Short mmCIF file of C-alpha atoms in Angstrom, two decimals:
data_model
loop_
_atom_site.label_atom_id
_atom_site.label_comp_id
_atom_site.label_asym_id
_atom_site.label_seq_id
_atom_site.Cartn_x
_atom_site.Cartn_y
_atom_site.Cartn_z
CA UNK A 1 22.81 -27.06 -19.67
CA UNK A 2 26.49 -26.96 -18.73
CA UNK A 3 27.35 -25.09 -21.91
CA UNK A 4 25.37 -22.09 -20.71
CA UNK A 5 27.62 -21.81 -17.68
CA UNK A 6 30.70 -21.85 -19.88
CA UNK A 7 29.30 -19.18 -22.18
CA UNK A 8 28.17 -16.86 -19.38
CA UNK A 9 30.65 -17.22 -16.50
CA UNK A 10 30.15 -15.44 -13.21
CA UNK A 11 32.63 -12.76 -12.20
CA UNK A 12 34.28 -15.24 -9.86
CA UNK A 13 34.57 -17.90 -12.59
CA UNK A 14 35.84 -15.41 -15.16
CA UNK A 15 38.49 -14.21 -12.73
CA UNK A 16 39.66 -17.77 -12.18
CA UNK A 17 39.85 -18.61 -15.86
CA UNK A 18 41.65 -15.41 -16.70
CA UNK A 19 44.22 -15.95 -13.96
CA UNK A 20 44.94 -19.49 -15.07
CA UNK A 21 45.08 -18.82 -18.81
CA UNK A 22 47.35 -15.78 -18.45
CA UNK A 23 49.60 -17.69 -16.09
CA UNK A 24 49.86 -20.49 -18.63
CA UNK A 25 50.83 -18.09 -21.43
CA UNK A 26 53.52 -16.46 -19.29
CA UNK A 27 55.39 -19.69 -18.75
CA UNK A 28 57.58 -21.77 -20.97
CA UNK A 29 55.76 -24.54 -22.80
CA UNK A 30 58.91 -26.50 -23.49
CA UNK A 31 59.09 -30.11 -22.45
CA UNK A 32 61.43 -31.49 -19.86
CA UNK A 33 64.92 -31.82 -21.32
CA UNK A 34 65.77 -35.01 -19.46
CA UNK A 35 62.51 -36.76 -18.55
CA UNK A 36 63.99 -40.24 -18.80
CA UNK A 37 66.80 -39.35 -16.42
CA UNK A 38 64.34 -37.90 -13.92
CA UNK A 39 62.11 -40.95 -14.22
CA UNK A 40 65.11 -43.20 -13.58
CA UNK A 41 66.10 -41.16 -10.54
CA UNK A 42 62.59 -41.33 -9.11
CA UNK A 43 62.42 -45.07 -9.78
CA UNK A 44 65.70 -45.54 -7.91
CA UNK A 45 64.39 -43.43 -5.02
CA UNK A 46 61.24 -45.55 -4.88
CA UNK A 47 63.31 -48.73 -4.70
CA UNK A 48 65.55 -47.28 -2.01
CA UNK A 49 62.50 -46.11 -0.06
CA UNK A 50 61.01 -49.59 -0.25
CA UNK A 51 64.27 -51.13 0.90
CA UNK A 52 64.46 -48.66 3.80
CA UNK A 53 61.09 -49.93 5.03
CA UNK A 54 62.17 -53.55 4.78
CA UNK A 55 64.25 -53.33 7.92
CA UNK A 56 63.92 -54.43 11.51
CA UNK A 57 60.40 -54.65 12.96
CA UNK A 58 59.18 -51.73 15.03
CA UNK A 59 56.96 -52.20 18.08
CA UNK A 60 55.03 -49.22 19.43
CA UNK A 61 54.34 -50.31 22.97
CA UNK A 62 51.72 -49.30 25.52
CA UNK A 63 50.00 -46.36 23.83
CA UNK A 64 46.34 -45.45 23.95
CA UNK A 65 45.32 -46.53 20.44
CA UNK A 66 42.61 -44.85 18.36
CA UNK A 67 41.92 -46.77 15.17
CA UNK A 68 40.26 -44.06 14.89
CA UNK A 69 37.75 -45.62 17.31
CA UNK A 70 39.12 -46.11 20.81
CA UNK A 71 40.85 -49.50 21.15
CA UNK A 72 42.39 -48.85 24.56
CA UNK A 73 45.98 -49.36 25.65
CA UNK A 74 47.67 -51.63 23.11
CA UNK A 75 50.79 -52.29 21.08
CA UNK A 76 51.23 -51.77 17.33
CA UNK A 77 53.70 -53.96 15.44
CA UNK A 78 55.11 -52.67 12.16
CA UNK A 79 56.90 -54.87 9.62
CA UNK A 80 58.23 -53.64 6.28
CA UNK A 81 56.19 -50.45 6.47
CA UNK A 82 52.91 -52.23 7.15
CA UNK A 83 50.93 -52.71 10.37
CA UNK A 84 51.35 -56.40 11.20
CA UNK A 85 49.47 -56.67 14.50
CA UNK A 86 47.53 -54.57 17.01
CA UNK A 87 46.76 -55.66 20.56
CA UNK A 88 47.85 -55.62 24.20
CA UNK A 89 51.04 -57.35 25.28
CA UNK A 90 52.41 -58.21 21.84
CA UNK A 91 55.71 -60.14 22.01
CA UNK A 92 58.82 -58.23 21.01
CA UNK A 93 60.22 -59.73 17.77
CA UNK A 94 63.92 -60.42 17.52
CA UNK A 95 65.82 -57.31 16.52
CA UNK A 96 62.79 -55.03 16.84
CA UNK A 97 63.05 -51.36 17.69
CA UNK A 98 60.75 -50.65 20.63
CA UNK A 99 59.06 -47.26 20.94
CA UNK A 100 57.69 -46.54 24.41
CA UNK A 101 54.27 -45.00 23.80
CA UNK A 102 53.15 -44.82 27.42
CA UNK A 103 51.52 -41.45 28.00
CA UNK A 104 50.92 -41.15 24.26
CA UNK A 105 47.84 -41.37 22.05
CA UNK A 106 48.54 -43.47 18.96
CA UNK A 107 46.33 -42.68 15.99
CA UNK A 108 46.34 -42.93 12.18
CA UNK A 109 48.15 -40.21 10.30
CA UNK A 110 45.83 -37.46 9.15
CA UNK A 111 44.72 -37.23 5.51
CA UNK A 112 44.30 -33.81 3.87
CA UNK A 113 42.31 -34.22 0.66
CA UNK A 114 42.81 -30.83 -0.98
CA UNK A 115 45.91 -28.71 -0.54
CA UNK A 116 47.77 -26.49 -2.99
CA UNK A 117 51.21 -27.57 -1.84
CA UNK A 118 53.08 -25.14 -4.09
CA UNK A 119 52.01 -22.20 -1.92
CA UNK A 120 54.45 -22.90 0.91
CA UNK A 121 56.57 -19.84 0.09
CA UNK A 122 53.58 -17.47 -0.01
CA UNK A 123 52.13 -18.40 3.36
CA UNK A 124 49.89 -15.66 4.71
CA UNK A 125 50.22 -13.26 1.78
CA UNK A 126 46.45 -13.21 1.29
CA UNK A 127 44.85 -13.06 4.73
CA UNK A 128 41.64 -11.09 5.33
CA UNK A 129 40.62 -11.71 1.73
CA UNK A 130 37.87 -12.86 -0.57
CA UNK A 131 37.98 -15.61 -3.15
CA UNK A 132 38.07 -13.13 -6.02
CA UNK A 133 40.99 -11.23 -4.49
CA UNK A 134 42.80 -14.52 -3.90
CA UNK A 135 42.38 -15.43 -7.57
CA UNK A 136 43.65 -12.03 -8.65
CA UNK A 137 46.77 -11.89 -6.49
CA UNK A 138 47.87 -15.47 -5.79
CA UNK A 139 46.91 -17.01 -9.16
CA UNK A 140 47.11 -13.90 -11.30
CA UNK A 141 50.29 -12.25 -9.98
CA UNK A 142 52.29 -14.65 -7.82
CA UNK A 143 51.87 -17.94 -9.69
CA UNK A 144 53.45 -16.75 -12.98
CA UNK A 145 56.61 -15.80 -11.06
CA UNK A 146 57.20 -19.34 -9.81
CA UNK A 147 60.27 -21.04 -11.25
CA UNK A 148 60.60 -24.84 -10.95
CA UNK A 149 62.92 -24.34 -7.97
CA UNK A 150 60.24 -22.23 -6.30
CA UNK A 151 57.74 -25.05 -6.83
CA UNK A 152 60.16 -27.50 -5.23
CA UNK A 153 60.84 -25.22 -2.27
CA UNK A 154 57.16 -24.46 -1.72
CA UNK A 155 55.97 -28.05 -2.00
CA UNK A 156 58.75 -29.32 0.26
CA UNK A 157 57.99 -26.61 2.81
CA UNK A 158 54.29 -27.45 2.75
CA UNK A 159 55.04 -31.15 3.10
CA UNK A 160 57.25 -30.53 6.12
CA UNK A 161 54.51 -28.41 7.69
CA UNK A 162 52.04 -31.24 7.10
CA UNK A 163 54.29 -33.95 8.53
CA UNK A 164 55.18 -31.81 11.53
CA UNK A 165 51.49 -31.59 12.44
CA UNK A 166 50.75 -35.28 11.84
CA UNK A 167 49.35 -35.06 8.30
CA UNK A 168 50.89 -38.09 6.59
CA UNK A 169 48.85 -38.01 3.35
CA UNK A 170 47.93 -35.08 1.11
CA UNK A 171 46.02 -34.72 -2.13
CA UNK A 172 48.14 -32.07 -3.81
CA UNK A 173 45.94 -30.05 -6.19
CA UNK A 174 48.88 -28.78 -8.21
CA UNK A 175 47.62 -25.92 -10.37
CA UNK A 176 50.93 -24.17 -9.76
CA UNK A 177 52.74 -26.86 -11.77
CA UNK A 178 51.44 -26.38 -15.29
CA UNK A 179 54.62 -27.02 -17.29
CA UNK A 180 56.61 -30.29 -17.40
CA UNK A 181 59.51 -28.68 -15.55
CA UNK A 182 57.25 -27.45 -12.78
CA UNK A 183 55.48 -30.80 -12.56
CA UNK A 184 58.78 -32.63 -12.24
CA UNK A 185 59.92 -30.30 -9.47
CA UNK A 186 56.61 -30.78 -7.67
CA UNK A 187 56.69 -34.57 -7.80
CA UNK A 188 60.36 -34.58 -6.78
CA UNK A 189 59.60 -32.45 -3.71
CA UNK A 190 56.87 -34.84 -2.58
CA UNK A 191 59.33 -37.72 -2.84
CA UNK A 192 62.03 -35.72 -1.07
CA UNK A 193 59.70 -35.01 1.85
CA UNK A 194 58.72 -38.66 2.28
CA UNK A 195 55.03 -37.84 2.54
CA UNK A 196 52.27 -40.01 1.10
CA UNK A 197 50.65 -38.01 -1.67
CA UNK A 198 48.15 -38.07 -4.46
CA UNK A 199 49.59 -35.64 -6.98
CA UNK A 200 46.66 -33.89 -8.65
CA UNK A 201 48.16 -33.08 -12.04
CA UNK A 202 46.92 -29.87 -13.63
CA UNK A 203 47.52 -28.86 -17.25
CA UNK A 204 46.01 -25.80 -18.93
CA UNK A 205 47.47 -26.30 -22.41
CA UNK A 206 45.99 -27.67 -25.61
CA UNK A 207 44.37 -31.10 -25.70
CA UNK A 208 47.20 -33.02 -27.36
CA UNK A 209 49.87 -31.62 -25.05
CA UNK A 210 47.67 -32.25 -22.03
CA UNK A 211 47.10 -35.89 -22.91
CA UNK A 212 50.80 -36.56 -23.54
CA UNK A 213 51.86 -34.84 -20.34
CA UNK A 214 49.27 -36.67 -18.26
CA UNK A 215 50.52 -40.01 -19.57
CA UNK A 216 54.10 -39.01 -18.76
CA UNK A 217 53.22 -37.93 -15.22
CA UNK A 218 51.16 -41.09 -14.67
CA UNK A 219 54.23 -43.16 -15.48
CA UNK A 220 56.43 -40.88 -13.39
CA UNK A 221 54.28 -41.25 -10.28
CA UNK A 222 53.42 -44.94 -10.48
CA UNK A 223 51.39 -46.48 -7.66
CA UNK A 224 53.72 -46.11 -4.69
CA UNK A 225 54.03 -43.44 -2.04
CA UNK A 226 53.21 -40.75 -4.61
CA UNK A 227 50.30 -41.48 -6.96
CA UNK A 228 48.57 -39.40 -9.60
CA UNK A 229 45.10 -37.93 -9.97
CA UNK A 230 43.69 -35.55 -12.55
CA UNK A 231 43.14 -32.09 -11.06
CA UNK A 232 40.32 -30.76 -13.22
CA UNK A 233 38.91 -27.28 -13.54
CA UNK A 234 35.69 -29.08 -14.30
CA UNK A 235 32.53 -27.55 -15.75
CA UNK A 236 32.30 -24.98 -12.94
CA UNK A 237 35.52 -23.17 -13.86
CA UNK A 238 36.49 -24.49 -17.30
CA UNK A 239 34.84 -24.88 -20.67
CA UNK A 240 32.74 -27.97 -21.35
CA UNK A 241 35.06 -29.49 -23.96
CA UNK A 242 38.09 -29.27 -21.67
CA UNK A 243 36.12 -30.72 -18.77
CA UNK A 244 34.95 -33.62 -20.93
CA UNK A 245 38.54 -34.40 -21.91
CA UNK A 246 39.65 -34.23 -18.27
CA UNK A 247 37.10 -36.84 -17.21
CA UNK A 248 37.87 -39.14 -20.13
CA UNK A 249 41.60 -38.83 -19.48
CA UNK A 250 41.17 -39.82 -15.84
CA UNK A 251 39.21 -42.89 -16.95
CA UNK A 252 41.85 -43.79 -19.52
CA UNK A 253 44.67 -43.45 -16.99
CA UNK A 254 42.65 -45.22 -14.27
CA UNK A 255 43.19 -42.42 -11.77
CA UNK A 256 40.92 -40.37 -9.55
CA UNK A 257 39.54 -37.03 -10.69
CA UNK A 258 39.34 -34.12 -8.26
CA UNK A 259 37.50 -30.97 -9.29
CA UNK A 260 36.30 -27.70 -7.80
CA UNK A 261 32.57 -28.37 -8.15
CA UNK A 262 29.47 -27.14 -6.38
CA UNK A 263 31.18 -24.27 -4.59
CA UNK A 264 30.59 -21.43 -7.04
CA UNK A 265 26.89 -20.68 -6.79
CA UNK A 266 23.71 -22.68 -7.09
CA UNK A 267 23.33 -22.26 -10.87
CA UNK A 268 26.91 -23.43 -11.41
CA UNK A 269 26.30 -26.42 -9.13
CA UNK A 270 23.16 -27.36 -11.07
CA UNK A 271 24.87 -26.96 -14.44
CA UNK A 272 27.87 -29.00 -13.33
CA UNK A 273 25.75 -32.03 -12.51
CA UNK A 274 23.80 -31.54 -15.75
CA UNK A 275 27.14 -31.68 -17.55
CA UNK A 276 27.87 -35.06 -15.97
CA UNK A 277 24.39 -36.25 -17.00
CA UNK A 278 24.60 -35.00 -20.58
CA UNK A 279 28.04 -36.52 -21.18
CA UNK A 280 27.58 -39.75 -19.23
CA UNK A 281 30.57 -38.85 -17.06
CA UNK A 282 29.40 -39.85 -13.60
CA UNK A 283 32.47 -41.63 -12.25
CA UNK A 284 32.73 -43.37 -8.85
CA UNK A 285 35.33 -41.78 -6.61
CA UNK A 286 35.12 -38.32 -8.19
CA UNK A 287 36.07 -35.77 -5.54
CA UNK A 288 33.86 -32.67 -5.41
CA UNK A 289 35.95 -29.97 -3.74
CA UNK A 290 33.97 -27.55 -1.52
CA UNK A 291 30.48 -28.54 -2.81
CA UNK A 292 28.85 -25.87 -0.60
CA UNK A 293 26.07 -24.93 -3.01
CA UNK A 294 24.64 -28.34 -3.81
CA UNK A 295 21.09 -28.94 -2.62
CA UNK A 296 20.32 -31.95 -0.44
CA UNK A 297 18.76 -33.65 -3.47
CA UNK A 298 21.88 -33.02 -5.55
CA UNK A 299 24.08 -34.38 -2.76
CA UNK A 300 21.99 -37.55 -2.75
CA UNK A 301 22.62 -37.93 -6.47
CA UNK A 302 26.37 -37.59 -5.89
CA UNK A 303 26.16 -40.26 -3.20
CA UNK A 304 24.24 -42.57 -5.53
CA UNK A 305 27.01 -42.23 -8.12
CA UNK A 306 29.82 -42.92 -5.64
CA UNK A 307 31.13 -39.36 -5.42
CA UNK A 308 33.04 -37.87 -2.49
CA UNK A 309 33.49 -34.42 -0.96
CA UNK A 310 36.44 -32.43 0.38
CA UNK A 311 35.47 -29.72 2.88
CA UNK A 312 37.87 -26.83 3.58
CA UNK A 313 36.12 -25.33 6.61
CA UNK A 314 38.71 -22.68 7.51
CA UNK A 315 38.99 -21.23 3.99
CA UNK A 316 35.29 -21.53 3.25
CA UNK A 317 34.18 -19.64 6.33
CA UNK A 318 36.89 -16.96 5.97
CA UNK A 319 36.16 -16.29 2.29
CA UNK A 320 32.87 -15.71 0.51
CA UNK A 321 31.70 -19.32 0.23
CA UNK A 322 28.39 -20.66 1.43
CA UNK A 323 28.36 -22.63 4.70
CA UNK A 324 30.54 -25.78 4.67
CA UNK A 325 28.63 -28.84 3.47
CA UNK A 326 30.03 -31.08 6.22
CA UNK A 327 26.87 -32.42 7.84
CA UNK A 328 24.66 -32.32 4.77
CA UNK A 329 27.14 -34.38 2.77
CA UNK A 330 27.43 -36.97 5.51
CA UNK A 331 23.65 -37.12 5.91
CA UNK A 332 23.39 -37.84 2.18
CA UNK A 333 25.77 -40.77 2.57
CA UNK A 334 28.76 -39.12 0.88
CA UNK A 335 32.24 -39.86 2.25
CA UNK A 336 33.39 -36.43 3.46
CA UNK A 337 36.90 -35.30 4.34
CA UNK A 338 38.84 -32.24 5.49
CA UNK A 339 41.36 -30.05 3.72
CA UNK A 340 43.46 -26.94 4.28
CA UNK A 341 43.17 -25.75 0.67
CA UNK A 342 45.50 -22.73 0.47
CA UNK A 343 48.10 -21.79 3.08
CA UNK A 344 48.36 -18.42 1.36
CA UNK A 345 45.17 -17.62 3.24
CA UNK A 346 44.72 -20.16 6.07
CA UNK A 347 46.65 -22.48 8.38
CA UNK A 348 47.66 -25.97 7.36
CA UNK A 349 47.36 -28.18 10.46
CA UNK A 350 44.58 -30.75 10.81
CA UNK A 351 43.81 -29.88 14.42
CA UNK A 352 42.53 -26.43 13.46
CA UNK A 353 40.60 -27.95 10.54
CA UNK A 354 38.85 -30.49 12.76
CA UNK A 355 37.91 -27.72 15.17
CA UNK A 356 36.68 -25.50 12.34
CA UNK A 357 34.52 -28.32 10.97
CA UNK A 358 33.21 -29.15 14.44
CA UNK A 359 32.33 -25.56 15.32
CA UNK A 360 30.80 -24.56 11.99
CA UNK A 361 28.68 -27.71 11.75
CA UNK A 362 27.38 -27.59 15.31
CA UNK A 363 26.77 -23.85 14.91
CA UNK A 364 24.50 -24.17 11.86
CA UNK A 365 21.65 -21.65 12.12
CA UNK A 366 19.05 -24.37 11.57
CA UNK A 367 20.34 -26.35 14.57
CA UNK A 368 20.68 -29.47 12.42
CA UNK A 369 24.40 -29.84 13.12
CA UNK A 370 24.25 -30.60 16.84
CA UNK A 371 24.54 -34.32 16.13
CA UNK A 372 28.03 -33.85 14.67
CA UNK A 373 30.58 -35.19 17.17
CA UNK A 374 34.29 -35.09 17.82
CA UNK A 375 34.41 -38.71 16.64
CA UNK A 376 32.88 -37.61 13.33
CA UNK A 377 35.55 -34.93 12.94
CA UNK A 378 38.32 -37.44 13.65
CA UNK A 379 36.90 -39.90 11.12
CA UNK A 380 36.84 -37.17 8.48
CA UNK A 381 40.51 -36.47 9.20
CA UNK A 382 41.56 -40.13 9.01
CA UNK A 383 39.61 -43.09 7.64
CA UNK A 384 37.08 -41.09 5.61
CA UNK A 385 39.86 -38.86 4.33
CA UNK A 386 41.69 -41.93 3.07
CA UNK A 387 38.55 -43.10 1.29
CA UNK A 388 38.06 -39.71 -0.38
CA UNK A 389 41.73 -39.68 -1.44
CA UNK A 390 41.28 -43.03 -3.17
CA UNK A 391 43.36 -44.75 -0.50
CA UNK A 392 40.68 -46.60 1.43
CA UNK A 393 42.14 -49.84 2.72
CA UNK A 394 45.65 -48.39 2.36
CA UNK A 395 45.88 -45.81 5.14
CA UNK A 396 43.67 -43.89 7.58
CA UNK A 397 43.19 -46.75 10.07
CA UNK A 398 45.25 -48.70 12.59
CA UNK A 399 44.60 -52.27 11.54
CA UNK A 400 46.69 -55.19 10.26
CA UNK A 401 47.47 -54.79 6.58
CA UNK A 402 47.24 -51.01 6.54
CA UNK A 403 50.27 -48.89 5.79
CA UNK A 404 52.04 -47.79 8.96
CA UNK A 405 51.15 -44.10 8.71
CA UNK A 406 51.01 -43.30 12.40
CA UNK A 407 51.08 -40.38 14.83
CA UNK A 408 51.98 -40.40 18.52
CA UNK A 409 50.61 -37.48 20.55
CA UNK A 410 51.92 -36.41 23.94
CA UNK A 411 49.36 -36.12 26.70
CA UNK A 412 51.73 -34.75 29.35
CA UNK A 413 51.40 -31.13 28.25
CA UNK A 414 49.47 -28.14 29.58
CA UNK A 415 46.21 -28.12 27.70
CA UNK A 416 46.30 -31.88 27.04
CA UNK A 417 46.41 -33.31 30.57
CA UNK A 418 44.33 -34.86 31.99
CA UNK A 419 42.77 -37.00 29.25
CA UNK A 420 39.21 -38.01 30.12
CA UNK A 421 38.13 -38.55 26.51
CA UNK A 422 40.97 -39.33 24.07
CA UNK A 423 38.94 -38.43 20.97
CA UNK A 424 38.02 -35.05 22.45
CA UNK A 425 41.65 -34.57 23.44
CA UNK A 426 42.75 -35.01 19.81
CA UNK A 427 40.02 -32.92 18.21
CA UNK A 428 39.51 -30.10 20.72
CA UNK A 429 42.78 -29.69 22.60
CA UNK A 430 45.79 -31.02 20.67
CA UNK A 431 48.02 -28.97 18.39
CA UNK A 432 51.32 -29.42 16.56
CA UNK A 433 53.41 -29.18 19.74
CA UNK A 434 51.75 -32.40 20.96
CA UNK A 435 52.91 -34.34 17.88
CA UNK A 436 55.79 -36.39 19.25
CA UNK A 437 56.38 -39.05 16.58
CA UNK A 438 55.21 -39.48 12.98
CA UNK A 439 55.65 -42.49 10.70
CA UNK A 440 54.93 -42.74 6.98
CA UNK A 441 54.94 -46.27 5.58
CA UNK A 442 56.81 -47.34 8.71
CA UNK A 443 59.55 -44.76 8.29
CA UNK A 444 60.02 -42.32 11.17
CA UNK A 445 59.84 -38.77 9.82
CA UNK A 446 59.41 -37.04 13.19
CA UNK A 447 60.92 -38.27 16.44
CA UNK A 448 60.85 -36.76 19.93
CA UNK A 449 59.03 -33.71 18.62
CA UNK A 450 61.52 -32.90 15.84
CA UNK A 451 61.38 -33.58 12.12
CA UNK A 452 64.05 -35.91 10.81
CA UNK A 453 66.40 -34.59 8.12
CA UNK A 454 67.88 -31.28 7.04
CA UNK A 455 64.94 -29.04 7.82
CA UNK A 456 67.11 -25.93 8.19
CA UNK A 457 68.27 -26.04 4.57
CA UNK A 458 64.72 -26.60 3.34
CA UNK A 459 63.52 -23.55 5.27
CA UNK A 460 66.43 -21.45 3.97
CA UNK A 461 65.45 -22.30 0.40
CA UNK A 462 61.81 -21.58 1.18
CA UNK A 463 62.73 -18.15 2.55
CA UNK A 464 64.93 -17.41 -0.46
CA UNK A 465 62.10 -18.42 -2.78
CA UNK A 466 59.70 -16.12 -0.93
CA UNK A 467 62.12 -13.22 -1.40
CA UNK A 468 62.41 -13.93 -5.13
CA UNK A 469 58.65 -14.11 -5.58
CA UNK A 470 58.05 -10.89 -3.66
CA UNK A 471 60.66 -9.08 -5.73
CA UNK A 472 59.33 -10.49 -9.00
CA UNK A 473 55.77 -9.40 -8.29
CA UNK A 474 56.91 -5.94 -7.18
CA UNK A 475 58.97 -5.50 -10.34
CA UNK A 476 56.03 -6.50 -12.53
CA UNK A 477 53.75 -3.78 -11.15
#
């Protein structure tokens, strides 16, 4: 039963719980002093963002379009932030901005389904590590030192990194934002960056405070560019009563639940699914993060119940996880996606993640992964990622009616030219330097290879935050 896992946690699980609970105690539990003002500001920003997309049409002309399947050379027409038409030789609407995409690959913006965005200021502090050491240092020492302004700087820095590399949507698993002030700073940073996000709200306090805060954050996020999910410790890493409340809260709020499940040993994986059975909590769309230790039979059960999987191939192979579940999940019929997880210990661009997934799957010792293709990797990074993020039919594809989250890649670079196979070019050869133009909901956030906006100030604040955090941790030792 799941209760037995809670009563006898593994060393890894105990380390996680201890890090999170001590971090929670070390922070202020006070509520936001001006939540209504913040909510009003965010509402105004949402309206202004919507108005900014309701401008002149934009025609992306003559690019090699991947939808993510290869469509050939075509045009993409964007109206009011939405893809209006796709095809060759589209007429230029009156007043339209025309983007010459000749020599460019046009593809959907990438979707990262599990990233701890708050870690932007602690990039690389925990390389060459294990999961237990990561818990001890990043969650146990660094996280308690984060002020709300550090959360804002880190999340904004992570969002800029994502956009720069063509990631237009992230599922932000925000266990660094466990007070109202930190949550507000986190959500504000996502809005400031202009990235599409599912904000995975985490709360480690008592049940009543958790429920009230989740309702507040649900209202704060709404259903626009930034939406809410419940980021749950789940039965693998939390106690059964808390996990039960997390699932019921997600149902009550009508939001997705994303939980670290199936990646902490076979007994934990078995007990986690038993917990869902015993409490009648199987919920379609539940995201199982990592999921390495599920058996093929257990994966089939998850598929039957409409579950999804987020694979973090770079982190999982560098730390002491089992092999990534990439091919086994897909074989079971589970929508599977890619994620960077923690930039404290691994890179955050989707190109390296696609390559990591491709190499680890095709290199499986049993030889069963040789059927995994570059097209499969690209689908995981786009259309399947959108489905796992709860945004299927919204983003992840180039098709009329989808949000205009788009990336233009240069092909006139050493290492990219010549292009014989555009899908292989994206998955095996491209990197951030090839990302020429990025749009989110029709708004250009990167143009001619440079991010739009005051990036220098954001990086200055990120660097200052890193200095504060380093000093705070050193002083605490």
